[in-house]
Short mmCIF file of N, CA and C and ligand atoms in Angstrom, two decimals:
data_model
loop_
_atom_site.label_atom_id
_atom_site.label_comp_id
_atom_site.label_asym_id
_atom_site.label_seq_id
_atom_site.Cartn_x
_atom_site.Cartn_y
_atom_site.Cartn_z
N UNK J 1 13.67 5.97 -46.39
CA UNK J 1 13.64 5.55 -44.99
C UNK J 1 13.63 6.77 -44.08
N UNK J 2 12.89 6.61 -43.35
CA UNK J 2 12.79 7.54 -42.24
C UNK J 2 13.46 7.17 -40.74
N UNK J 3 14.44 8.18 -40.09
CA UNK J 3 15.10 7.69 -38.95
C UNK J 3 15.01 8.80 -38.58
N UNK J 4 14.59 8.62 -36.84
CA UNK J 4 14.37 9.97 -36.46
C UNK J 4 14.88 9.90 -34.70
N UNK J 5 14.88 10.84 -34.17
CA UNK J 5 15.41 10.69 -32.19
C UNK J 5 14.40 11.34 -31.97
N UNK J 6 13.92 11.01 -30.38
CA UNK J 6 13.30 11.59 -29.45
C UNK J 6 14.07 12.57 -29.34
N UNK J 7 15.13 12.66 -29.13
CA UNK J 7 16.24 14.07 -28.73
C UNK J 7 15.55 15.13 -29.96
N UNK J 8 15.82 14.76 -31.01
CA UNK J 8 15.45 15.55 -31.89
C UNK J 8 13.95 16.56 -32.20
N UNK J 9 12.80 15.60 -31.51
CA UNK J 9 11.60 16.23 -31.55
C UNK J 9 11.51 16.83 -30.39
N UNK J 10 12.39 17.19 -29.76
CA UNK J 10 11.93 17.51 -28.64
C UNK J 10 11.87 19.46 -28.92
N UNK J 11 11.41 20.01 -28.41
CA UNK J 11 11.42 21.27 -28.57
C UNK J 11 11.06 22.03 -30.11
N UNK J 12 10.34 20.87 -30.69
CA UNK J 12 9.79 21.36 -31.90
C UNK J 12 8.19 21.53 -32.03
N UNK J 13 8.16 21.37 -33.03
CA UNK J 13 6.56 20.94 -33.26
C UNK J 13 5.99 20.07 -33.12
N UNK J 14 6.97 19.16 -33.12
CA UNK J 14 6.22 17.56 -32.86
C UNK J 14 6.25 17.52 -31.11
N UNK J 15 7.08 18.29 -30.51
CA UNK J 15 6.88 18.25 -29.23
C UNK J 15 5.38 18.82 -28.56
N UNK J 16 4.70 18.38 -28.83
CA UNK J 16 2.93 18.64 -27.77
C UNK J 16 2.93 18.74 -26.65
N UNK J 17 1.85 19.92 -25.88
CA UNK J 17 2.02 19.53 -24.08
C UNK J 17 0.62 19.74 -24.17
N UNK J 18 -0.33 19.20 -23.30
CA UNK J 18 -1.13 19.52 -23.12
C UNK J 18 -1.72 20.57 -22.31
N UNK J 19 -2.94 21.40 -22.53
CA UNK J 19 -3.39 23.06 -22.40
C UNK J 19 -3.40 22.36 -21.07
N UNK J 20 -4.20 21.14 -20.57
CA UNK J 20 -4.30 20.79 -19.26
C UNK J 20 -2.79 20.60 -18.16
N UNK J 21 -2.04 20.35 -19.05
CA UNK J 21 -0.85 19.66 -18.13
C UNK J 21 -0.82 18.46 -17.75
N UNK J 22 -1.75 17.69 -18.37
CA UNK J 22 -1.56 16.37 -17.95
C UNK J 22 -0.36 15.42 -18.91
N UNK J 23 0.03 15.42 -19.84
CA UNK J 23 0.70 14.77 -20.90
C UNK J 23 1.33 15.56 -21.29
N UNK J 24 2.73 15.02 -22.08
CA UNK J 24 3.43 15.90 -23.27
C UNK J 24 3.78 14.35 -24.04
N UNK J 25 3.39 14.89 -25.44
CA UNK J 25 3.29 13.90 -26.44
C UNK J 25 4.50 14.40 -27.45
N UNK J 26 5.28 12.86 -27.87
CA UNK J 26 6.69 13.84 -28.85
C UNK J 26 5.80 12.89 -30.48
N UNK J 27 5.57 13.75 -31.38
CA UNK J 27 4.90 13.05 -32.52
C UNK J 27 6.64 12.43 -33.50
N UNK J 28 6.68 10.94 -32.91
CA UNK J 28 8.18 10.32 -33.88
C UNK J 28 7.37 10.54 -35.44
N UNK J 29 5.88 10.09 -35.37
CA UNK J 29 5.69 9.84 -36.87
C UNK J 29 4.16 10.57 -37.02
N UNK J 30 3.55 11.63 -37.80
CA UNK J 30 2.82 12.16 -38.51
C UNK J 30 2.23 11.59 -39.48
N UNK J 31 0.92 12.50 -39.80
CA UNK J 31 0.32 11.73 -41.06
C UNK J 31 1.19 12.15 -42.04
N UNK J 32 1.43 13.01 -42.07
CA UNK J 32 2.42 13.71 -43.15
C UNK J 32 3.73 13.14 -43.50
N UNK J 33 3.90 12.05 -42.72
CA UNK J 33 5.04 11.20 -43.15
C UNK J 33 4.90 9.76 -43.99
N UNK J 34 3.27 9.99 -44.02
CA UNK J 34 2.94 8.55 -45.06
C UNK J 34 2.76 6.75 -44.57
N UNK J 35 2.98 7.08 -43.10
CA UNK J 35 3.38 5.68 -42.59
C UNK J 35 1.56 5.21 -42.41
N UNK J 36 0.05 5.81 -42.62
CA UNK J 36 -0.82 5.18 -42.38
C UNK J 36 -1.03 5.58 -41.03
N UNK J 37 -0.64 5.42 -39.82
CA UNK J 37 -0.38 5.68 -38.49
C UNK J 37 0.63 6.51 -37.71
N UNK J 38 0.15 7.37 -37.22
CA UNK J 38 1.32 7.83 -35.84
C UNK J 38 1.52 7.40 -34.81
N UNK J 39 2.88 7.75 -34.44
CA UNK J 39 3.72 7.27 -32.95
C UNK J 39 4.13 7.93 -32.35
N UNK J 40 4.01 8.05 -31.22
CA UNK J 40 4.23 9.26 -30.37
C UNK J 40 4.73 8.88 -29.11
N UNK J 41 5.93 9.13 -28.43
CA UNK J 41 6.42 9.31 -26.97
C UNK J 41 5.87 9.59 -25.96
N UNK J 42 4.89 9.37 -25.41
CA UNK J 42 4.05 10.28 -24.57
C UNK J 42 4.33 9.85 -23.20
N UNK J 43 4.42 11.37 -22.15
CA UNK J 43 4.68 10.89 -20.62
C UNK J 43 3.40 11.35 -19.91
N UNK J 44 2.65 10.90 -19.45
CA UNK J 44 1.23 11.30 -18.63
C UNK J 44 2.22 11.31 -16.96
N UNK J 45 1.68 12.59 -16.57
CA UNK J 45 2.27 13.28 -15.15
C UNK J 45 1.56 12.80 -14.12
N UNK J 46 2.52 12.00 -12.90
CA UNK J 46 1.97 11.25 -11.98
C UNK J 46 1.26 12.33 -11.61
N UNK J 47 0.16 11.67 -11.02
CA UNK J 47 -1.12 11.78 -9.91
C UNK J 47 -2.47 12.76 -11.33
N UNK J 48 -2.09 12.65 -12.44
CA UNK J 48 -3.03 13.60 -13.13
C UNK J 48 -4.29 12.20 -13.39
N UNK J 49 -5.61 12.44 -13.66
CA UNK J 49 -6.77 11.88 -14.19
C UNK J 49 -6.93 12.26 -15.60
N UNK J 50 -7.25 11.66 -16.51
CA UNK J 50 -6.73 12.26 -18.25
C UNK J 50 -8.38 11.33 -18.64
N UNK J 51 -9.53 12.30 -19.14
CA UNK J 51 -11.04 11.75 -19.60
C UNK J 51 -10.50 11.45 -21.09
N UNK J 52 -10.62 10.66 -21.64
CA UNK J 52 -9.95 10.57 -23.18
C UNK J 52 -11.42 9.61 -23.98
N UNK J 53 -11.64 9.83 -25.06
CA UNK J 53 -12.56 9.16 -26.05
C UNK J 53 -12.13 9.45 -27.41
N UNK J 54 -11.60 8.69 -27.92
CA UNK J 54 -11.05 8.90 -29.52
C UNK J 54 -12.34 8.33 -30.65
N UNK J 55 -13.15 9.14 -30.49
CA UNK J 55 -14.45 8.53 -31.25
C UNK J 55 -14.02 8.64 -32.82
N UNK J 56 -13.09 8.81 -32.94
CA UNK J 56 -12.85 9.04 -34.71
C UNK J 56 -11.64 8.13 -34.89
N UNK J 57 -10.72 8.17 -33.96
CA UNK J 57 -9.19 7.15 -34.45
C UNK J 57 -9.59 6.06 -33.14
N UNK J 58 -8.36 4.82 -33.98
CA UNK J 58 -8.31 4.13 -33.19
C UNK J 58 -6.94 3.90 -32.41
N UNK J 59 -6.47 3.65 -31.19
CA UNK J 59 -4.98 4.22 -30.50
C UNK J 59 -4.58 2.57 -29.69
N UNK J 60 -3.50 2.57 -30.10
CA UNK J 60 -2.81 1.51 -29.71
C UNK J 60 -1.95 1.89 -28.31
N UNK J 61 -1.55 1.80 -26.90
CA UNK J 61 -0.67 2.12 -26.35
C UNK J 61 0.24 0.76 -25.25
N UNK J 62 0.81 1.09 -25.36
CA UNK J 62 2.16 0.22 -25.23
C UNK J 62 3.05 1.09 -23.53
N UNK J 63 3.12 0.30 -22.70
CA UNK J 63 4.00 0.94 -21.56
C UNK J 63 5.12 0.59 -21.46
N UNK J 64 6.07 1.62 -21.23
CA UNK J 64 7.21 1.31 -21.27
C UNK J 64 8.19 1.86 -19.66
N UNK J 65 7.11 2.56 -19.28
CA UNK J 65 7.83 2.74 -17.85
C UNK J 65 6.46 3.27 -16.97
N UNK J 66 6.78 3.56 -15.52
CA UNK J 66 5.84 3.68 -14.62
C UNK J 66 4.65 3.41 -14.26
N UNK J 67 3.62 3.42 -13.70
CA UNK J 67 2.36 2.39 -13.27
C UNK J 67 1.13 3.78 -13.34
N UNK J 68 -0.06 2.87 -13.46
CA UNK J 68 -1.19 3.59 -13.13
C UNK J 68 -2.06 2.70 -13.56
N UNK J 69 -3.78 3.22 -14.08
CA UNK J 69 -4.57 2.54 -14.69
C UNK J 69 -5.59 3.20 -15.46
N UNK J 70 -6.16 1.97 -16.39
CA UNK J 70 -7.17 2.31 -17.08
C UNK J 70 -8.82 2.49 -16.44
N UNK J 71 -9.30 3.04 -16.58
CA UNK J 71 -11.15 2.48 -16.33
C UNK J 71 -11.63 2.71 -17.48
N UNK J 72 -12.43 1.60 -17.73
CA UNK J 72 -13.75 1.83 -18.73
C UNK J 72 -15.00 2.15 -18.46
N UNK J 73 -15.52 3.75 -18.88
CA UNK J 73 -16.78 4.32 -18.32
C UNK J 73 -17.84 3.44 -18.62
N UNK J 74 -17.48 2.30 -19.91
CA UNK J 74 -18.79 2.11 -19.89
C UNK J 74 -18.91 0.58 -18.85
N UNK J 75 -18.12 0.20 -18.75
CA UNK J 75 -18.49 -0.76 -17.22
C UNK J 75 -17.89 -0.88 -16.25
N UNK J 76 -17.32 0.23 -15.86
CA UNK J 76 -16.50 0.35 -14.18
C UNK J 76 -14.81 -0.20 -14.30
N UNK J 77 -15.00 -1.11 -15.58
CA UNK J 77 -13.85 -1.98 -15.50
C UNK J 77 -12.56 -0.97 -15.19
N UNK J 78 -11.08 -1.63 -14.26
CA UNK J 78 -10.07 -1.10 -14.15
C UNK J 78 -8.88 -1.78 -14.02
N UNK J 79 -8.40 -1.75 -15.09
CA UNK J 79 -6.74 -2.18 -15.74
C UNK J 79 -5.76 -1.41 -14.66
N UNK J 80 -4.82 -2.15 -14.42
CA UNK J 80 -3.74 -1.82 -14.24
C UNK J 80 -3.04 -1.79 -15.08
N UNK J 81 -1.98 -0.62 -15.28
CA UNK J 81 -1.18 -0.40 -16.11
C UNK J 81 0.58 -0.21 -15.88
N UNK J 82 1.32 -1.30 -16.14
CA UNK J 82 2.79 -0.99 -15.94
C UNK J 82 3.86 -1.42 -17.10
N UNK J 83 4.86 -1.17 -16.87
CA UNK J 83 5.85 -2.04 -17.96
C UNK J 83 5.18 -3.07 -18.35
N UNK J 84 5.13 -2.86 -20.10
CA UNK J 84 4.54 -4.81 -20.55
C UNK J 84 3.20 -4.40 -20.72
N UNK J 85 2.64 -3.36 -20.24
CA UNK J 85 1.23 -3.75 -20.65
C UNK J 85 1.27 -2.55 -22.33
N UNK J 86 0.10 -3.37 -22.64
CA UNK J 86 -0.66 -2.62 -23.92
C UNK J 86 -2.06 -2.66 -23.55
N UNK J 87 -2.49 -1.50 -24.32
CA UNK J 87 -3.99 -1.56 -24.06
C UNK J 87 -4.03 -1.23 -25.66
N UNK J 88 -5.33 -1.42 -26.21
CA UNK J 88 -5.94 -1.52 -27.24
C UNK J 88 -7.59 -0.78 -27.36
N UNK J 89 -7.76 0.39 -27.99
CA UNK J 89 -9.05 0.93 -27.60
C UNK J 89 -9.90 0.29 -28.98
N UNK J 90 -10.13 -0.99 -29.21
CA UNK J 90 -10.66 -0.50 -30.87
C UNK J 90 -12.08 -0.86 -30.70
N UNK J 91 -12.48 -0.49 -29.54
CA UNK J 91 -14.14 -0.20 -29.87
C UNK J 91 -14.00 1.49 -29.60
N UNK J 92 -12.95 2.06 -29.76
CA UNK J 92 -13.38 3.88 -29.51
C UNK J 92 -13.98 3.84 -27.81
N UNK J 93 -13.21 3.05 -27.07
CA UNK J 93 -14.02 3.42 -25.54
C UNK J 93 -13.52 4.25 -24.85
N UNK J 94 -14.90 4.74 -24.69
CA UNK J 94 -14.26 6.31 -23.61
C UNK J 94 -13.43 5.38 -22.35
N UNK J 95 -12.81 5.95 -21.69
CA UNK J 95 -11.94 6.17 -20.44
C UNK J 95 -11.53 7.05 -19.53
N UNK J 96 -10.73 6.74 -18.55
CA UNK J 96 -10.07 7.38 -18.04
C UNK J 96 -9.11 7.09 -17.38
N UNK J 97 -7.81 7.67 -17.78
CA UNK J 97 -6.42 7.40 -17.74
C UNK J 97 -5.98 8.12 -16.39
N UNK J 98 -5.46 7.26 -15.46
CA UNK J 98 -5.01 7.33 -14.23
C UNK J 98 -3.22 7.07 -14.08
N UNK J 99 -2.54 7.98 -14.02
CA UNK J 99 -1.10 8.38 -13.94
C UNK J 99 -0.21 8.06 -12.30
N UNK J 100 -0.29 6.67 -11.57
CA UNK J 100 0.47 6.89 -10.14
C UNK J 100 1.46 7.52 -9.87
N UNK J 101 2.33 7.04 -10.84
CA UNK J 101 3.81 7.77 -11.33
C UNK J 101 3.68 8.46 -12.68
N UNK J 102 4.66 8.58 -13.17
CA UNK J 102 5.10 9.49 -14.36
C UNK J 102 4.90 8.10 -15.75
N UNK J 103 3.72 7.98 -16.49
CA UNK J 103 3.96 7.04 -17.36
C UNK J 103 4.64 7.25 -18.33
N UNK J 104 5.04 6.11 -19.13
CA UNK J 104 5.99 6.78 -19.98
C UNK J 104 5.14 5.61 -21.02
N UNK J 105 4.63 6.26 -22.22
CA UNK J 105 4.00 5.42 -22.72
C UNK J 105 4.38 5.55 -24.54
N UNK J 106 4.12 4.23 -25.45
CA UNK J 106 4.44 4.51 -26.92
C UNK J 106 2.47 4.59 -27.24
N UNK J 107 2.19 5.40 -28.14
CA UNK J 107 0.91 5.54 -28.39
C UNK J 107 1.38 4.92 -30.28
N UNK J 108 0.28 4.36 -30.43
CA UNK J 108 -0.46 4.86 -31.74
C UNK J 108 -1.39 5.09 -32.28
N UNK J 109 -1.58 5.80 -33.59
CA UNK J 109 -3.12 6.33 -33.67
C UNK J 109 -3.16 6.08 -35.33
N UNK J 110 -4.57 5.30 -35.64
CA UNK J 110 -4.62 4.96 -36.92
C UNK J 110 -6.48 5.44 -36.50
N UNK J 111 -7.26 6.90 -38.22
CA UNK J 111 -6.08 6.81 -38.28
C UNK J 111 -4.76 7.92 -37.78
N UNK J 112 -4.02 8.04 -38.89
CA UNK J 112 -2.61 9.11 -38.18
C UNK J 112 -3.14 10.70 -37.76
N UNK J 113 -2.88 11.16 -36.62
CA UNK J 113 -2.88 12.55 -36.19
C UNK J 113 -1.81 13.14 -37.14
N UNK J 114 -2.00 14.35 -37.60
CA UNK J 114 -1.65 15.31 -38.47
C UNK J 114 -0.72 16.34 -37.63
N UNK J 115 -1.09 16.18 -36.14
CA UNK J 115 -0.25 17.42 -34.97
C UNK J 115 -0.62 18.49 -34.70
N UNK J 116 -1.84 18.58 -35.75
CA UNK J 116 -2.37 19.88 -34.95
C UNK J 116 -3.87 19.58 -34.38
N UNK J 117 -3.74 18.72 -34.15
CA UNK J 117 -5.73 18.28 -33.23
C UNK J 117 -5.27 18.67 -32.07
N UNK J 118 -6.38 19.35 -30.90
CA UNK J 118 -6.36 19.13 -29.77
C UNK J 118 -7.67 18.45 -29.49
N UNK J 119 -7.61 18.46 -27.84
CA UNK J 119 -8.84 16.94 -27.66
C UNK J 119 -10.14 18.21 -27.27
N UNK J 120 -11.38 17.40 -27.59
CA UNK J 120 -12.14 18.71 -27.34
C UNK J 120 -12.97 18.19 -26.11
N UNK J 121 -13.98 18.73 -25.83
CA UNK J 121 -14.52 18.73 -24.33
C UNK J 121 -14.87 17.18 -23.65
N UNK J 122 -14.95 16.25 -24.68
CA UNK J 122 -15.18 14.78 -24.53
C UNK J 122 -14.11 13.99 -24.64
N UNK J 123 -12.94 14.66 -24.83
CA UNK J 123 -11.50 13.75 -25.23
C UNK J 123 -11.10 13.41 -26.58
N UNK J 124 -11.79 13.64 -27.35
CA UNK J 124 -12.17 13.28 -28.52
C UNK J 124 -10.60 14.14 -29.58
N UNK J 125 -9.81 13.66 -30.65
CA UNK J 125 -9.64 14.31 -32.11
C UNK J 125 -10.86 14.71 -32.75
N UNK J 126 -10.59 15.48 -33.40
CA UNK J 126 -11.20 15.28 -34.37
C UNK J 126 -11.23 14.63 -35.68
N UNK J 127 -12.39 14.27 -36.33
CA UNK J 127 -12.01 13.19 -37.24
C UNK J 127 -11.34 13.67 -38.66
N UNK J 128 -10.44 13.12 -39.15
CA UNK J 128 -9.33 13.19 -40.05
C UNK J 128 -10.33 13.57 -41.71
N UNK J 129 -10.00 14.35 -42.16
CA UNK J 129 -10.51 14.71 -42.88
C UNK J 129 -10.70 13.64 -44.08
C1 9YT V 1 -2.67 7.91 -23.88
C2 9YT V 1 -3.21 9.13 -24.54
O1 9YT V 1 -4.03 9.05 -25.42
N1 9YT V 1 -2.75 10.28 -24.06
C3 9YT V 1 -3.14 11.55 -24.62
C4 9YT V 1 -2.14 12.07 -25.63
C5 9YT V 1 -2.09 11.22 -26.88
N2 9YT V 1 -1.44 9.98 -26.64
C6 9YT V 1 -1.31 11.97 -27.95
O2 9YT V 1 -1.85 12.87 -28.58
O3 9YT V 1 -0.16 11.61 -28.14
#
């Protein structure tokens, strides 16, 4: 069994910030931990715009505090996003993640990020070997 704290990842390796400054992601669970999928803490920084396309994984996210929204590039569409919502990318759709406040969001990613991907010029992981 695996039991783990946010307190605990914090200031490690599993603690991520992004080169941009838009996000800091805490990795609770790795591929390297066997679970199939990772989970991650992630806070996206009010007022930031975040271009994201996971053309290789598919990402589950779950809100658990503060507001903003989704758009979908490929038809204008725009979600609001607050406590209670989930979004679900599993056609791989590009976006763009809009931060009003400070989100505080649970991600997952199947399949699992390993912790050392960064996103490259399209938003993108790269795909899992
Ligand atoms: C919501 C989202 O995808 N934000 C970017 C960071 C990502 N969740 C990660 O690597 O934890």
């Amino acid at each position: 069994m695996i039991v783990r704290t946010l307190q605990a990842a914090l200031g490690t390796e599993r603690d991520v910030r992004d080169p941009n400054g838009h996000w800091v992601s805490r990795r609770l669970l790795l591929k390297g931990d066997g679970m199939g999928f990772s989970m991650h803490d992630t806070v996206i920084f009010a007022g930031t715009e975040t271009h994201l396309w996971y053309k290789h994984h598919l990402e589950a996210v779950y809100c658990v505090g503060g507001e903003g929204e989704i758009e979908e590039l490929a038809n204008g569409t725009i979600h609001p996003i607050r406590p209670g919502t989930l979004y679900a990318l599993n056609n791989h759709d590009e976006h763009l993640l809009r931060a009003t406040s400070e989100l505080h969001l649970v991600c997952v990613f199947n399949p699992p990020v390993t912790g050392e991907e960064v996103h490259d010029a399209d938003g993108a992981y790269p795909p899992a070997e």
